[in-house]
mmCIF file of C-alpha atoms in Angstrom:
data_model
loop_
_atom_site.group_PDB
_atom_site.id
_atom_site.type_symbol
_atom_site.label_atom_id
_atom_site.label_comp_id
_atom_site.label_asym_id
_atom_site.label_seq_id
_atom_site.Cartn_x
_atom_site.Cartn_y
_atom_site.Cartn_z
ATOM 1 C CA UNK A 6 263.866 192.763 -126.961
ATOM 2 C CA UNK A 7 266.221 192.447 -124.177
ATOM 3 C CA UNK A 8 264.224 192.661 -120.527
ATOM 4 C CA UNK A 9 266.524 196.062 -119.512
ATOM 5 C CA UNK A 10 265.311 197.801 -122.850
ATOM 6 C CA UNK A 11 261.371 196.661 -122.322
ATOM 7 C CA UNK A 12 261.821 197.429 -118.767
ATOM 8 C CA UNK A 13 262.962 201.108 -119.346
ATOM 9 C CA UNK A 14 260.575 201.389 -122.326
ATOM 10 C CA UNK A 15 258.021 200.970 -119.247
ATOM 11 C CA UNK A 16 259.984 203.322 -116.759
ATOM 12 C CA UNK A 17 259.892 205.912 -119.518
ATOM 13 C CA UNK A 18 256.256 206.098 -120.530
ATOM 14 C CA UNK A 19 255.416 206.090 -116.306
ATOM 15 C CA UNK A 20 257.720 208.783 -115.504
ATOM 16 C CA UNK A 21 260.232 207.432 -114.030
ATOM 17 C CA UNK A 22 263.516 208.818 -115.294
ATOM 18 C CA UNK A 23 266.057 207.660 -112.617
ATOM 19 C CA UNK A 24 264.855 204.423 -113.066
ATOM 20 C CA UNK A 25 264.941 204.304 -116.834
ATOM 21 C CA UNK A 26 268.104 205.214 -117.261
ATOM 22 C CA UNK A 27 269.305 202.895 -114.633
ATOM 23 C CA UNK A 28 268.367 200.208 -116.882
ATOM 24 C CA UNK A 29 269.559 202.062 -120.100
ATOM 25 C CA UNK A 30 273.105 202.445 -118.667
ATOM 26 C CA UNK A 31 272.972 198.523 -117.016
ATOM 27 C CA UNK A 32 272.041 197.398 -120.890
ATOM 28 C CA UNK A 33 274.840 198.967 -122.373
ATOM 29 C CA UNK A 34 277.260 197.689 -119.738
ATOM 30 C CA UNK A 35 276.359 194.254 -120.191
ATOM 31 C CA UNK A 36 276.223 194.154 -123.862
ATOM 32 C CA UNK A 37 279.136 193.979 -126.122
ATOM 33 C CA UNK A 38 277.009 193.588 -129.682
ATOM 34 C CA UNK A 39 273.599 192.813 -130.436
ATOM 35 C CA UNK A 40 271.198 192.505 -133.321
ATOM 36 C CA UNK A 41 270.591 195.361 -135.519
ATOM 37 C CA UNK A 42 267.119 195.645 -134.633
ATOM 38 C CA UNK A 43 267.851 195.314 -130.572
ATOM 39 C CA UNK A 44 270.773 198.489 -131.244
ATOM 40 C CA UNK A 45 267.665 200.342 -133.067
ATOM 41 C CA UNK A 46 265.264 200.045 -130.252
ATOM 42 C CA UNK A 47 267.897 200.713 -127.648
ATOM 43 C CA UNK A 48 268.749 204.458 -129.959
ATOM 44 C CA UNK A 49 264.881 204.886 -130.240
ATOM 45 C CA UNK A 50 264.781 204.673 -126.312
ATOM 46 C CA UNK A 51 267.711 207.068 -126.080
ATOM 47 C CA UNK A 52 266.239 209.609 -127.796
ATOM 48 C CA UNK A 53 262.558 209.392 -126.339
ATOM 49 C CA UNK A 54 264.745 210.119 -123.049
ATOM 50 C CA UNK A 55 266.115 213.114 -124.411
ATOM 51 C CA UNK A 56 262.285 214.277 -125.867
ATOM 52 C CA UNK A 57 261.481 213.777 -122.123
ATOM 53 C CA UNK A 58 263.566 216.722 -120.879
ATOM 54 C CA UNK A 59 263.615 218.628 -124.437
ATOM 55 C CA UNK A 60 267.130 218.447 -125.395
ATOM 56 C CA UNK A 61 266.691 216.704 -129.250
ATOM 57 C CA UNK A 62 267.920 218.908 -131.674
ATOM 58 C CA UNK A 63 269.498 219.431 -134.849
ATOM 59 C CA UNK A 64 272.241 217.221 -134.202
ATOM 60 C CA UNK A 65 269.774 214.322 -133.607
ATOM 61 C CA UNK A 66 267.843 214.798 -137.041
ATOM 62 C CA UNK A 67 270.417 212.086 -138.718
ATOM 63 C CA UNK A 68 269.073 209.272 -136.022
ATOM 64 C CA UNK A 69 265.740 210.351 -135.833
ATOM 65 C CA UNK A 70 265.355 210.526 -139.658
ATOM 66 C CA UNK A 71 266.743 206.603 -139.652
ATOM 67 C CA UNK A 72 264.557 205.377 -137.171
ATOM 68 C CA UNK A 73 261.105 206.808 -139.054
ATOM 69 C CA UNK A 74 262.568 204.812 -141.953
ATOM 70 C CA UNK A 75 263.571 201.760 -140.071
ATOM 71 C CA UNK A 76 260.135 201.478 -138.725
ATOM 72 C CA UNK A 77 257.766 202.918 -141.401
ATOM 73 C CA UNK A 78 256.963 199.454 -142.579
ATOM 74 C CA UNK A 79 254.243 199.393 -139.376
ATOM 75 C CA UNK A 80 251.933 201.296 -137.705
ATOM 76 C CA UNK A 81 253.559 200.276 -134.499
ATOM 77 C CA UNK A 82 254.072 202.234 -131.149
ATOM 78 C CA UNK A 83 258.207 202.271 -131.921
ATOM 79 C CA UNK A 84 256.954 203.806 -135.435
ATOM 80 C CA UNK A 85 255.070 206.590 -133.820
ATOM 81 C CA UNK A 86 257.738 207.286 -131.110
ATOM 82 C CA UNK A 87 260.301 207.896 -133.840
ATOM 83 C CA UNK A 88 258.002 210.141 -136.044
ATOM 84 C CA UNK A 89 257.463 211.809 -132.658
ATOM 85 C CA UNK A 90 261.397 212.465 -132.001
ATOM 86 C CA UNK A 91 261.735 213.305 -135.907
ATOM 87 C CA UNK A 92 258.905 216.101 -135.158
ATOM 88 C CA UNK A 93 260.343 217.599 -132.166
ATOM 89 C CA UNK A 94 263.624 217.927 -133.720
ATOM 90 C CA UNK A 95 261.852 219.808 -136.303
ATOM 91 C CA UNK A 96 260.324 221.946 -133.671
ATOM 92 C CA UNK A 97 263.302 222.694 -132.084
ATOM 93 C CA UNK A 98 264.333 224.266 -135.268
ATOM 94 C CA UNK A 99 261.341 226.099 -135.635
ATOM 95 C CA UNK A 100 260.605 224.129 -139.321
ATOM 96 C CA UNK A 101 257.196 223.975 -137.818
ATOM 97 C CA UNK A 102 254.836 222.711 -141.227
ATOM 98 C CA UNK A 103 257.352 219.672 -141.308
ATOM 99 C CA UNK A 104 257.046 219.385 -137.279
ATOM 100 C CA UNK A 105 253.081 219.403 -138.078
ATOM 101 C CA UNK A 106 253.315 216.897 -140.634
ATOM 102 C CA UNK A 107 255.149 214.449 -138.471
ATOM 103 C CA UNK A 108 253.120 214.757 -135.490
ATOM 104 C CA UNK A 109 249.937 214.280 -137.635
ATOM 105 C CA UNK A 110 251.720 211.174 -139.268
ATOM 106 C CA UNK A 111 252.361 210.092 -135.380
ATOM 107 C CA UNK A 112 249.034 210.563 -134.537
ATOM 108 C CA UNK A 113 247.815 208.226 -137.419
ATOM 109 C CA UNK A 114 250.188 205.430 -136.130
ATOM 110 C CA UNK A 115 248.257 205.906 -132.632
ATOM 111 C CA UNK A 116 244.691 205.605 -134.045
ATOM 112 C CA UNK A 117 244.520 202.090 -133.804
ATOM 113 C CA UNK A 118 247.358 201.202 -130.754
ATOM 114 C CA UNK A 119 246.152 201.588 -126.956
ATOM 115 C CA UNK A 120 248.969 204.097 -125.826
ATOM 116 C CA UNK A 121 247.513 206.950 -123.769
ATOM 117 C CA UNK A 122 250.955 208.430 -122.620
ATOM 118 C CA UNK A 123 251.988 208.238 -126.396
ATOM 119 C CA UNK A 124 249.032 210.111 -127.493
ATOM 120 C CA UNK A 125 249.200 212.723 -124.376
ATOM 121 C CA UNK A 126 252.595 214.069 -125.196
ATOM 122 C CA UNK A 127 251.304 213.776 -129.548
ATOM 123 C CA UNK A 128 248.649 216.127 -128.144
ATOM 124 C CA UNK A 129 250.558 218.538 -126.044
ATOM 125 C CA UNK A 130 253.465 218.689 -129.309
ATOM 126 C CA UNK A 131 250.399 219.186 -131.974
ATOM 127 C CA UNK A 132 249.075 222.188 -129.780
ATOM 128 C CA UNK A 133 252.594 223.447 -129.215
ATOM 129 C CA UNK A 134 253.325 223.594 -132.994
ATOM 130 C CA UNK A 135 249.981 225.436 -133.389
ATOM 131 C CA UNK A 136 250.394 227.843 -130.882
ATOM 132 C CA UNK A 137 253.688 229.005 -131.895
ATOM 133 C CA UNK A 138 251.935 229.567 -135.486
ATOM 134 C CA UNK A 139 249.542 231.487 -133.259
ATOM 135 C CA UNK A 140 246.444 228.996 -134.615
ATOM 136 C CA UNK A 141 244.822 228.978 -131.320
ATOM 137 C CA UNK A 142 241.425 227.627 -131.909
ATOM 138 C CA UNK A 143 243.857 224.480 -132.762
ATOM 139 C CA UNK A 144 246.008 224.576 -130.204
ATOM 140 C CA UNK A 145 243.335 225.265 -127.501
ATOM 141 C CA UNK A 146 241.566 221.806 -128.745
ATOM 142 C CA UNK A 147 244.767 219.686 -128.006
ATOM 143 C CA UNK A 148 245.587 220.899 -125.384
ATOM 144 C CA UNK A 149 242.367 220.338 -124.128
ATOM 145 C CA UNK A 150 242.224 216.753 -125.391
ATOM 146 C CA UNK A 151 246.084 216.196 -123.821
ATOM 147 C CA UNK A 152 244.464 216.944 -120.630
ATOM 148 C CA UNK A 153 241.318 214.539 -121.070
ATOM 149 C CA UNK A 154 243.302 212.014 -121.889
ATOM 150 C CA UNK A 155 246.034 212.827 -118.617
ATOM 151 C CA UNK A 156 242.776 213.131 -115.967
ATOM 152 C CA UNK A 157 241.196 209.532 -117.558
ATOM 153 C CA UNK A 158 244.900 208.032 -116.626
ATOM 154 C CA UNK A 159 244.571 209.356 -112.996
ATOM 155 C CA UNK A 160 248.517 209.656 -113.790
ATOM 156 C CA UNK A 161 249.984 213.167 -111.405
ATOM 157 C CA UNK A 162 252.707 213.360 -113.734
ATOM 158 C CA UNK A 163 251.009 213.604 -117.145
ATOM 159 C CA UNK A 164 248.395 215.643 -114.844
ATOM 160 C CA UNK A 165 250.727 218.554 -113.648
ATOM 161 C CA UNK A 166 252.272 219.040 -117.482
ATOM 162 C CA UNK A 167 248.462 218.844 -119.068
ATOM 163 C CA UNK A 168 247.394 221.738 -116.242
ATOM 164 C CA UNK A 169 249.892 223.324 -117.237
ATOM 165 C CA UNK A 170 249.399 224.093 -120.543
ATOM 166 C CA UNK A 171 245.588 223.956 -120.366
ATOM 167 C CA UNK A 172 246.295 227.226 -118.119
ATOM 168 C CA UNK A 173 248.236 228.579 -121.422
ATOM 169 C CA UNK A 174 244.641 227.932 -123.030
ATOM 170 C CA UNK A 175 243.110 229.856 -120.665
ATOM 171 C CA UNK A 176 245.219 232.916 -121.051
ATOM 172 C CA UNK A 177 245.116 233.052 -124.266
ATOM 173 C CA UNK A 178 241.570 232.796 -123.754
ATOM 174 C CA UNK A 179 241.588 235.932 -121.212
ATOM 175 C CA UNK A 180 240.375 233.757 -118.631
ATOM 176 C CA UNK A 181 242.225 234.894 -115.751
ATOM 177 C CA UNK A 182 240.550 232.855 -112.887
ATOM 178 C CA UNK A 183 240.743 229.488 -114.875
ATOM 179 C CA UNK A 184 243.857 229.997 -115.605
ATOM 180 C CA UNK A 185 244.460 230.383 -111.850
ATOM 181 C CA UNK A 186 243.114 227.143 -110.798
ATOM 182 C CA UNK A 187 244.717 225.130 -113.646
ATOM 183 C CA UNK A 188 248.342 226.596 -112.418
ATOM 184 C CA UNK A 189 247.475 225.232 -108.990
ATOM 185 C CA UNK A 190 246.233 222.205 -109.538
ATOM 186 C CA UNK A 191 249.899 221.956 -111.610
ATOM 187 C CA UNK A 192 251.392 223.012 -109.061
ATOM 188 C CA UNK A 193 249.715 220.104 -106.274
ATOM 189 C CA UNK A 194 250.279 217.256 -108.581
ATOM 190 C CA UNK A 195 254.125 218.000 -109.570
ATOM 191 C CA UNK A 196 254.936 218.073 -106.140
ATOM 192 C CA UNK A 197 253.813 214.665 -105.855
ATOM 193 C CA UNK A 198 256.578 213.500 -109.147
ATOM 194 C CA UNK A 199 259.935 214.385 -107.850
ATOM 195 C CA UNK A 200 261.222 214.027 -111.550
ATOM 196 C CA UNK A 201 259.323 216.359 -112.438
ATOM 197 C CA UNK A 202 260.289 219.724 -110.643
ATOM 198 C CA UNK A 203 260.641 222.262 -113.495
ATOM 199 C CA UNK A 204 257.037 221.749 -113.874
ATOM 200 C CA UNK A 205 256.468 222.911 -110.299
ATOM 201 C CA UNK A 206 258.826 225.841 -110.779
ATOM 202 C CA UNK A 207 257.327 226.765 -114.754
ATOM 203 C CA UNK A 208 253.650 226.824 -112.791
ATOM 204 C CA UNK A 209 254.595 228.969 -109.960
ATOM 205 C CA UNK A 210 256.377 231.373 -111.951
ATOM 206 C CA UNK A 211 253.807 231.941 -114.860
ATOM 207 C CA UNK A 212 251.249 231.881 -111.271
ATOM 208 C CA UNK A 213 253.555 234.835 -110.117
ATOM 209 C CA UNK A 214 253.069 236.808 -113.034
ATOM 210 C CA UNK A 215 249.544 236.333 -113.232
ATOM 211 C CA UNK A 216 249.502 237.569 -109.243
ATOM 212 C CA UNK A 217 251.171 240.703 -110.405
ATOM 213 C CA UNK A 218 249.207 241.254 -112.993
ATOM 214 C CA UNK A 219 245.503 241.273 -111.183
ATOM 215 C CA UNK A 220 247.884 243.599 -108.067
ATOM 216 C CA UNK A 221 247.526 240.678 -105.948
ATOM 217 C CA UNK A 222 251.069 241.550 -105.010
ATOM 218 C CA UNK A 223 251.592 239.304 -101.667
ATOM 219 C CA UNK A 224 251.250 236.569 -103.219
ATOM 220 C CA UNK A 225 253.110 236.792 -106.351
ATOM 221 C CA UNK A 226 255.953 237.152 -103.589
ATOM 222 C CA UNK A 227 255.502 233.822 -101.791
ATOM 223 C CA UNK A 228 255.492 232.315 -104.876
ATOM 224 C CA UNK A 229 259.045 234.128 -105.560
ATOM 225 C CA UNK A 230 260.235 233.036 -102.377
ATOM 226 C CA UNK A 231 259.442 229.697 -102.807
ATOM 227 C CA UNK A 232 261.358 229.421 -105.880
ATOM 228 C CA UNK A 233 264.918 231.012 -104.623
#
C-alpha cells in the first residue's frame, strides 16, 4: 500500500485524527487512479475515520457490505475492520442481532492477529450492543475486558473512553463510588488527548448528574461551569 495510506492506518489506530486525515486528504491529492485493491484500502480507511467519531450510518451499509466481501477471503486486520464498520452501521440502525453477529465475526478475525486497539473498540461495540438489549452481565464483561486491554497499552486515549464506560458498568451495578472514580480518572486522561474532548465533556456531565444525585450539589456545579 501506498506510504500516506499505511501511515494514516497508523495515525488512526494511535489517535491521532488531525494527523490521519492529513495524510488521507495528501493521498487523494496526489493520486489520479490506482489499483483496485489500493482504492479499497483507502475506502476501508475512510470509513474507520468516520467509526472514530460515530457518524457511519445507513447510507454507508452499501460500502461497508463490499468491503466484508472484498476481504472475507482472510482473517486479516483489514477483514476485521470492515466487519467492524459493517456492525456499527447496523448499530446505528438499531438491527442489533445482525450488529452482534458481525462484531462476534470481528472478534474471530482478531483471535489470532496482535491488534490491541482493534480488539479495544470490538470490546467496547460488543458491550454496547448488549447493553442496549439490556444483557448486562454481558455487557459488564466487555466492558471490563475493553478496559484491561486499554490499561495493558498504557495508551490515555483508549484509557479515558474504557473509564468511561467501565463507570456505565458501575452504575448499572449501583455502585455509586466506583463509578465516581472511573468518571475521574476519564476525565484526567482525556485532558491529556486533545482529539478527544467529547470524552472529557460526556465524563463530566454523567459526573454532574451523579453529584446531584448523592445532593453533593457544589460540585455538580463546577462541573457545569466547566463545561459552558
Amino acid at each position: 500500500y501506498p506510504q500516506e495510506l499505511v501511515e494514516a492506518d497508523t495515525m488512526l489506530m494511535r489517535g491521532q485524527y488531525t494527523r490521519a486525515d492529513s495524510l488521507l486528504a495528501a493521498f487523494d491529492q496526489s493520486t489520479a487512479e490506482s489499483h483496485y485493491s489500493i482504492h479499497m484500502y483507502r475506502r476501508l480507511l475512510g470509513l474507520i475515520r468516520q467509526y472514530t467519531v460515530s457518524k457511519l450510518s445507513a447510507e454507508d451499509y452499501p460500502m461497508a457490505d463490499s468491503l466484508v466481501r472484498y476481504y472475507k477471503k482472510e482473517k486479516t486486520r483489514e477483514s476485521a475492520m470492515a466487519k467492524l464498520i459493517l456492525a456499527d452501521v447496523y448499530r446505528s440502525e438499531e438491527a442489533y442481532p445482525s450488529a452482534l453477529n458481525m462484531l462476534l465475526q470481528c472478534e474471530q478475525d482478531l483471535s489470532s492477529i496482535n491488534e490491541p486497539i482493534l480488539q479495544i473498540w470490538v470490546n467496547r461495540r460488543i458491550g454496547d450492543v448488549y447493553f442496549k438489549q439490556r444483557m448486562l452481565p454481558e455487557c459488564t464483561s466487555y466492558y471490563q475486558e475493553s478496559f484491561k486491554l486499554a490499561c495493558s497499552q498504557n495508551d490515555s486515549m483508549r484509557k479515558a473512553i474504557a473509564a468511561f464506560f467501565m463507570a456505565r458498568v458501575c452504575m448499572i451495578n449501583n455502585k455509586a463510588d466506583s463509578a465516581l472514580y472511573y468518571l475521574k480518572e476519564s476525565i484526567e486522561w482525556s485532558e491529556l488527548c486533545p482529539d478527544e474532548e467529547y470524552i472529557s465533556d460526556a465524563a463530566k456531565s454523567t459526573l454532574a448528574d451523579i453529584y446531584i444525585q448523592i445532593e453533593e450539589y457544589d460540585k455538580a456545579v463546577v462541573l457545569e461551569e466547566e463545561g459552558q
